[in-house]
Short mmCIF file of C-alpha atoms and ligand atoms in Angstrom, two decimals:
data_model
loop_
_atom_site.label_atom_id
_atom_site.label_comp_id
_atom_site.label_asym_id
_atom_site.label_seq_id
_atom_site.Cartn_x
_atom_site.Cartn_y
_atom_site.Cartn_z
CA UNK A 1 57.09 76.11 -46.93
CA UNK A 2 60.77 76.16 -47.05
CA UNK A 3 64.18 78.39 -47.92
CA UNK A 4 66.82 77.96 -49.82
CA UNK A 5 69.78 80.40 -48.98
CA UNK A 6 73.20 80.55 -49.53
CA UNK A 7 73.85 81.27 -45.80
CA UNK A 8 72.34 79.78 -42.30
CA UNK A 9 69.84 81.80 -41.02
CA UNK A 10 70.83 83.84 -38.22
CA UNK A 11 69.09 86.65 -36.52
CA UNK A 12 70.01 90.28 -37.41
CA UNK A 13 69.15 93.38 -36.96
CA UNK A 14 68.56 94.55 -40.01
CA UNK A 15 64.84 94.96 -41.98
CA UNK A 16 64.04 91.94 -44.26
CA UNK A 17 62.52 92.92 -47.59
CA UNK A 18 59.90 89.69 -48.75
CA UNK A 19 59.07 90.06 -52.55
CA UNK A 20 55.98 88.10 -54.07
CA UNK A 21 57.39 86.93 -57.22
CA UNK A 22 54.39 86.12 -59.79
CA UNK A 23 52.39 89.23 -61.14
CA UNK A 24 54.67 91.31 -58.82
CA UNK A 25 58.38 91.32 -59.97
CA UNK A 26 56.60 91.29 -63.78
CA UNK A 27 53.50 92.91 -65.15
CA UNK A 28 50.38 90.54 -65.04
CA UNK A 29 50.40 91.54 -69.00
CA UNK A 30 52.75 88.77 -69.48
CA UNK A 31 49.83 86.97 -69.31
CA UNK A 32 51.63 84.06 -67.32
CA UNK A 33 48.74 83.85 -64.78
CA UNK A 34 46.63 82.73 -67.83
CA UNK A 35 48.64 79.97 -69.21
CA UNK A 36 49.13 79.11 -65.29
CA UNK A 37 45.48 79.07 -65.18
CA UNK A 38 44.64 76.82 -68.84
CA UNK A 39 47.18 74.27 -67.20
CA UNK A 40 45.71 74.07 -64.30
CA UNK A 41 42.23 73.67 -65.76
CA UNK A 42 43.95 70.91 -67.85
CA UNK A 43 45.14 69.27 -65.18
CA UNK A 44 41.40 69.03 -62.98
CA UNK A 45 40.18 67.97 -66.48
CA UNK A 46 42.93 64.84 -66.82
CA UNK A 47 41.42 63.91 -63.44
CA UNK A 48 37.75 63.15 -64.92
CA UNK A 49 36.06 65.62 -63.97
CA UNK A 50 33.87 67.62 -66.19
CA UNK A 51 34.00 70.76 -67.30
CA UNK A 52 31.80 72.96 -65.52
CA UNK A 53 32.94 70.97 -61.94
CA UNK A 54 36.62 71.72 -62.98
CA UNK A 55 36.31 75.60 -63.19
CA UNK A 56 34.13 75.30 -60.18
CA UNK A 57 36.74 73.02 -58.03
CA UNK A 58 39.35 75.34 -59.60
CA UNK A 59 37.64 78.66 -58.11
CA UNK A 60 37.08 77.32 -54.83
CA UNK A 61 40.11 75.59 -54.11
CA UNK A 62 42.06 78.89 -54.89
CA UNK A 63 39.35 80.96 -52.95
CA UNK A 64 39.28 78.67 -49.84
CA UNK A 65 43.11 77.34 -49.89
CA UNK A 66 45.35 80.46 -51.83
CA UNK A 67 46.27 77.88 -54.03
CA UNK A 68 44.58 75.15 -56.17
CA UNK A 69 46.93 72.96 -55.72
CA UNK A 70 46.11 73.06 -51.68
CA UNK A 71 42.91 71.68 -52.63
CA UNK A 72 44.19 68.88 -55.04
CA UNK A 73 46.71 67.43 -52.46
CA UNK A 74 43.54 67.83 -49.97
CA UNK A 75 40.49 65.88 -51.77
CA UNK A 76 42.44 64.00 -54.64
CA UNK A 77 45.51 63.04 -53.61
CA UNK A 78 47.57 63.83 -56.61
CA UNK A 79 51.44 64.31 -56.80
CA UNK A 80 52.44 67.80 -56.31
CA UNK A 81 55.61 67.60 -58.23
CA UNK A 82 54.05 66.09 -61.20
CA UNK A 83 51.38 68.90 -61.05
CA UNK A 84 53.95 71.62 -60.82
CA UNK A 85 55.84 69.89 -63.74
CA UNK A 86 52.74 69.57 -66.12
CA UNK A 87 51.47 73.23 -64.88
CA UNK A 88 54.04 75.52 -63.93
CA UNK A 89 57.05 73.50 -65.49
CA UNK A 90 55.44 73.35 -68.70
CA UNK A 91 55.31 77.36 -69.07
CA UNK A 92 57.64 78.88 -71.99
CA UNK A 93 58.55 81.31 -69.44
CA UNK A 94 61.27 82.27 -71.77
CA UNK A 95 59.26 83.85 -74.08
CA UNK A 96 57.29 85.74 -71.83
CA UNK A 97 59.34 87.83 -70.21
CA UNK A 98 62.73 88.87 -70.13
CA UNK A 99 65.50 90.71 -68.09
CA UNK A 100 64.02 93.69 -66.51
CA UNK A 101 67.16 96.21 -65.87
CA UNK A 102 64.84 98.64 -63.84
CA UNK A 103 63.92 96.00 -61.55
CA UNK A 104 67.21 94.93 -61.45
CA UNK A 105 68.53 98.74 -60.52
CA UNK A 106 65.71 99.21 -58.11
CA UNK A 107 66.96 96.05 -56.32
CA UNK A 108 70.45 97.15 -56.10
CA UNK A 109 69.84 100.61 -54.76
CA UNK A 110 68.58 98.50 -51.61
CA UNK A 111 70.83 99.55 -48.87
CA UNK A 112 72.18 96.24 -47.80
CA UNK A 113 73.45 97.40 -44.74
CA UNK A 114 69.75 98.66 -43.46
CA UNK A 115 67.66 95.61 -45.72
CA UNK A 116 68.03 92.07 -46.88
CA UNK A 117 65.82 91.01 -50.01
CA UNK A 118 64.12 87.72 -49.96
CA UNK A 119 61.30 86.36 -52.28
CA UNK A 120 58.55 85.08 -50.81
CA UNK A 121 56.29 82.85 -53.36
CA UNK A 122 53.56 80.30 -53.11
CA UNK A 123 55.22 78.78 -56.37
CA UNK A 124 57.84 75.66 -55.99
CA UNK A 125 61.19 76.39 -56.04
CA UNK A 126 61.73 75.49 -59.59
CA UNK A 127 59.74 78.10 -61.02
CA UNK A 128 60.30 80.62 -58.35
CA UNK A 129 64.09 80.45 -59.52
CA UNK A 130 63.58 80.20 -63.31
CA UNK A 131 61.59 83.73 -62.91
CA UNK A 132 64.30 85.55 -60.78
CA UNK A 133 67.02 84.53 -63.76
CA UNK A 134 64.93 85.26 -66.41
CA UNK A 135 64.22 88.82 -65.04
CA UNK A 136 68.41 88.67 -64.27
CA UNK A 137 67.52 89.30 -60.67
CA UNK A 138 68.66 86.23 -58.65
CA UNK A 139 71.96 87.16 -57.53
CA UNK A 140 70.29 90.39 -55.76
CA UNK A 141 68.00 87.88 -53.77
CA UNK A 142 69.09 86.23 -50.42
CA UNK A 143 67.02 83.37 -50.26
CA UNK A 144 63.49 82.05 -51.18
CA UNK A 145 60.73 80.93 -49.12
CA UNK A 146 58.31 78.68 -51.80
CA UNK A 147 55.74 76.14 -50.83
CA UNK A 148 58.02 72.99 -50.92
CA UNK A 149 55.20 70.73 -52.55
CA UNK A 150 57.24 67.94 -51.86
CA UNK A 151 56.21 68.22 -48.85
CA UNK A 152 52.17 67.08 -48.48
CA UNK A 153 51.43 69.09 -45.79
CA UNK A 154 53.18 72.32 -47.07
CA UNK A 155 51.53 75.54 -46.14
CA UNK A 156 50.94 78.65 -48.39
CA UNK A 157 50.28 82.16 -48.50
CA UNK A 158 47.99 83.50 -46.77
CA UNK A 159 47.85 80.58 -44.05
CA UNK A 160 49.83 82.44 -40.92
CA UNK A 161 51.89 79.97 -40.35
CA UNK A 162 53.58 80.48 -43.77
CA UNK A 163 54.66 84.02 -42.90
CA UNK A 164 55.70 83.03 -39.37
CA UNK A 165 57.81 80.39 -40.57
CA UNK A 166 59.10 83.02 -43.53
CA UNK A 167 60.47 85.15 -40.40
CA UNK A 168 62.14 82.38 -39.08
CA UNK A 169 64.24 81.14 -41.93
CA UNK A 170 65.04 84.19 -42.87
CA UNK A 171 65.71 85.38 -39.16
CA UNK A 172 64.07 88.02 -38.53
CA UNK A 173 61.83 87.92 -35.01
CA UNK A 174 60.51 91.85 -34.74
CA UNK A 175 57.15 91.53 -37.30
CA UNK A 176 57.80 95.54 -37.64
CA UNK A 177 61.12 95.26 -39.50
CA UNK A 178 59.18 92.96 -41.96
CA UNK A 179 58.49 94.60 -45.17
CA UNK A 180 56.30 93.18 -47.49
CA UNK A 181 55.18 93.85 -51.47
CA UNK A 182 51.80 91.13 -53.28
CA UNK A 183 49.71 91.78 -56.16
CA UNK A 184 47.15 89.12 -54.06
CA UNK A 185 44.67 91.22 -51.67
CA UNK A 186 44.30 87.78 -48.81
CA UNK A 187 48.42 87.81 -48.96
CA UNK A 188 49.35 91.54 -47.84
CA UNK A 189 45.83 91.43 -45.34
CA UNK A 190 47.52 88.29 -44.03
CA UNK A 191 50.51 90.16 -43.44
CA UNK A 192 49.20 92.88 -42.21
CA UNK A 193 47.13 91.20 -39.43
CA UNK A 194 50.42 89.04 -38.61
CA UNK A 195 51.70 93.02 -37.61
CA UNK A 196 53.96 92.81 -40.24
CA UNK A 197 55.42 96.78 -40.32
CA UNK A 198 55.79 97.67 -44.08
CA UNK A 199 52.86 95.80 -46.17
CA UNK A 200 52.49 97.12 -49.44
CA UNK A 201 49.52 95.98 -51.91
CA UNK A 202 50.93 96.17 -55.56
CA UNK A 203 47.59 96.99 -58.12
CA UNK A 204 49.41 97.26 -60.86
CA UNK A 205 48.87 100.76 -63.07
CA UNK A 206 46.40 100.06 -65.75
CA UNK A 207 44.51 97.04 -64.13
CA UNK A 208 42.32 99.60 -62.54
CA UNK A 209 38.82 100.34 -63.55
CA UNK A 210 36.45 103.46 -63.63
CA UNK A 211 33.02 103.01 -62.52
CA UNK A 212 30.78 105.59 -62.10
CA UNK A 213 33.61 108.09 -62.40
CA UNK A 214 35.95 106.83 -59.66
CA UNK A 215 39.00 104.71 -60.35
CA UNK A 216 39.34 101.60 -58.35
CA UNK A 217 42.91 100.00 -58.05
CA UNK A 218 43.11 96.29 -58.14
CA UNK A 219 45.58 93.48 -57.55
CA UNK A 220 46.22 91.21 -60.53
CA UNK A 221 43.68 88.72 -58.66
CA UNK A 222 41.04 91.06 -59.43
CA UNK A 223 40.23 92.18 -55.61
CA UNK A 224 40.23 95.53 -54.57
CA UNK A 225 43.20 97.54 -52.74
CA UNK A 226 43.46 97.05 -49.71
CA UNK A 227 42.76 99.86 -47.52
CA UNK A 228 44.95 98.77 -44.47
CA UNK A 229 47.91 99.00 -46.72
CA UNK A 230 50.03 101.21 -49.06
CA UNK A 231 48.71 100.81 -52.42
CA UNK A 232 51.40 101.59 -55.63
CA UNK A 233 50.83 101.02 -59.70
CA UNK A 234 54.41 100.96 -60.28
CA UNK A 235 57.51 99.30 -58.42
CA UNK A 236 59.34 102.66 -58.84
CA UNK A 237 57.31 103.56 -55.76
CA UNK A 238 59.01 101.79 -53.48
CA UNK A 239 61.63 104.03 -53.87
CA UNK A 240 59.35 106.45 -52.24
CA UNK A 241 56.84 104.05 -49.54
CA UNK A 242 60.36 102.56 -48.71
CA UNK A 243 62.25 105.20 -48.69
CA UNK A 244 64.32 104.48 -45.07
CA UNK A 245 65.74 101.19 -46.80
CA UNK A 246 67.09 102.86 -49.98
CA UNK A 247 70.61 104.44 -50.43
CA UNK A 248 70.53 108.18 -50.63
CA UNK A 249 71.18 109.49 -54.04
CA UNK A 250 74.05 111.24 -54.29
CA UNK A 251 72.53 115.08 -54.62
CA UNK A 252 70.13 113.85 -51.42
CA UNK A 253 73.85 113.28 -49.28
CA UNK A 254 74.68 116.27 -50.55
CA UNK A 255 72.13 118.53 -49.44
CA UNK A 256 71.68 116.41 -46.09
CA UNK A 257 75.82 117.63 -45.14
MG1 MG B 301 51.56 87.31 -57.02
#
């Protein structure tokens, strides 16, 4: 884990906003997680192993570990940066997706003075930064917290010890004043249990199923919302689950005087 900001990292009192990135900022329809998932595949396959063992090793590592890659560094001691090169480097990002001006509004109606936005990714920095300028949202982002895989013992989401160091780069030591927004269901329960004050599990409106009449929200991972959180289909929400770190609209100071 590590942060890259444009400031030190000193305490303040304000709340500290922690974004997922992948599958939250943009809709899983992008179908990034997919090509992310064929390169990975790729990649257990360039290793030897066969087919059916690769999907298997695949699942398991990102079951056990949050991240394949954990698992790859773990049992077969391959380079991290050449894997995010060949997987996530590899990805014409550029063509699937593009700048997103309601995300972009959303994040400036942020009231800077009560919140400070940080992503918080278990991507490298490289792609964690292409993705925030591609969606023309970087400059409205403090600082990132990524898994630095140069580092071989790097820890992840939803390993605790991520999220505690998160806190401390971005310098914030009150859990409550955390707020927190995943598409993953083991990343916001992680959060959660951590005491984190504001966890929000994104299940992103029309990944959700109907079975036997009822409609069950998911996460892009395919889990289930979780029920120790606030669930929302739509980043609009936040507007509303968050509303205490938003600027009042203008008719809301109005009727407030
Ligand atoms: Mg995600």
């Amino acid at each position: 884990m590590t942060v890259e900001s444009p400031q030190e990292s000193v305490t303040d009192d304000r709340n500290v906003i922690f974004l997922d990135i992948d599958n939250t900022l943009y809709s899983a329809s992008s179908k990034i997680s997919q090509a992310m998932g064929e390169r990975i595949h790729a990649y257990f396959l360039s290793l030897g192993l066969e087919r059916n063992r690769a999907t298997e090793l695949h699942h398991k590592y990102y079951t056990e570990y949050g991240l394949a890659l954990r698992g790859l560094v773990r049992h077969h001691e391959i380079d991290p940066l050449d894997f995010d090169k060949k997987c996530d480097g590899s990805l014409p990002l550029e063509n699937m997706i593009k700048p997103d001006p309601d995300l972009r509004k959303l994040l400036q109606d942020i009231d800077r003075s009560n919140a400070r936005v940080w992503a918080l990714t278990n991507a490298y920095k490289t792609h964690a930064y292409r993705v925030l300028q591609i969606l023309g949202v970087d400059d409205l982002i403090e600082g990132v917290i990524y898994c630095d895989y140069a580092d071989p013992k790097f820890s992840c989401k939803p390993e605790p010890q991520f999220y505690l160091d998160a806190m401390s780069k971005a310098g914030v030591e009150d859990p409550k004043r955390c707020f927190f927004i995943d598409d993953s269901r083991n990343n916001v329960a992680a959060a959660v249990k951590l005491g984190w004050g504001r966890c929000v599990h994104f299940c992103e409106a029309g990944l959700e199923t109907v079975e036997g009449g009822k409609t069950r929200q998911i996460g892009a991972d395919g889990k289930d919302a979780l029920p120790e959180a606030t669930v929302i289909g739509r980043l609009e929400e936040l507007r509303t689950v968050w509303n205490d770190v938003f600027k009042k609209s203008t008719d809301e100071s109005l009727t407030q005087m």
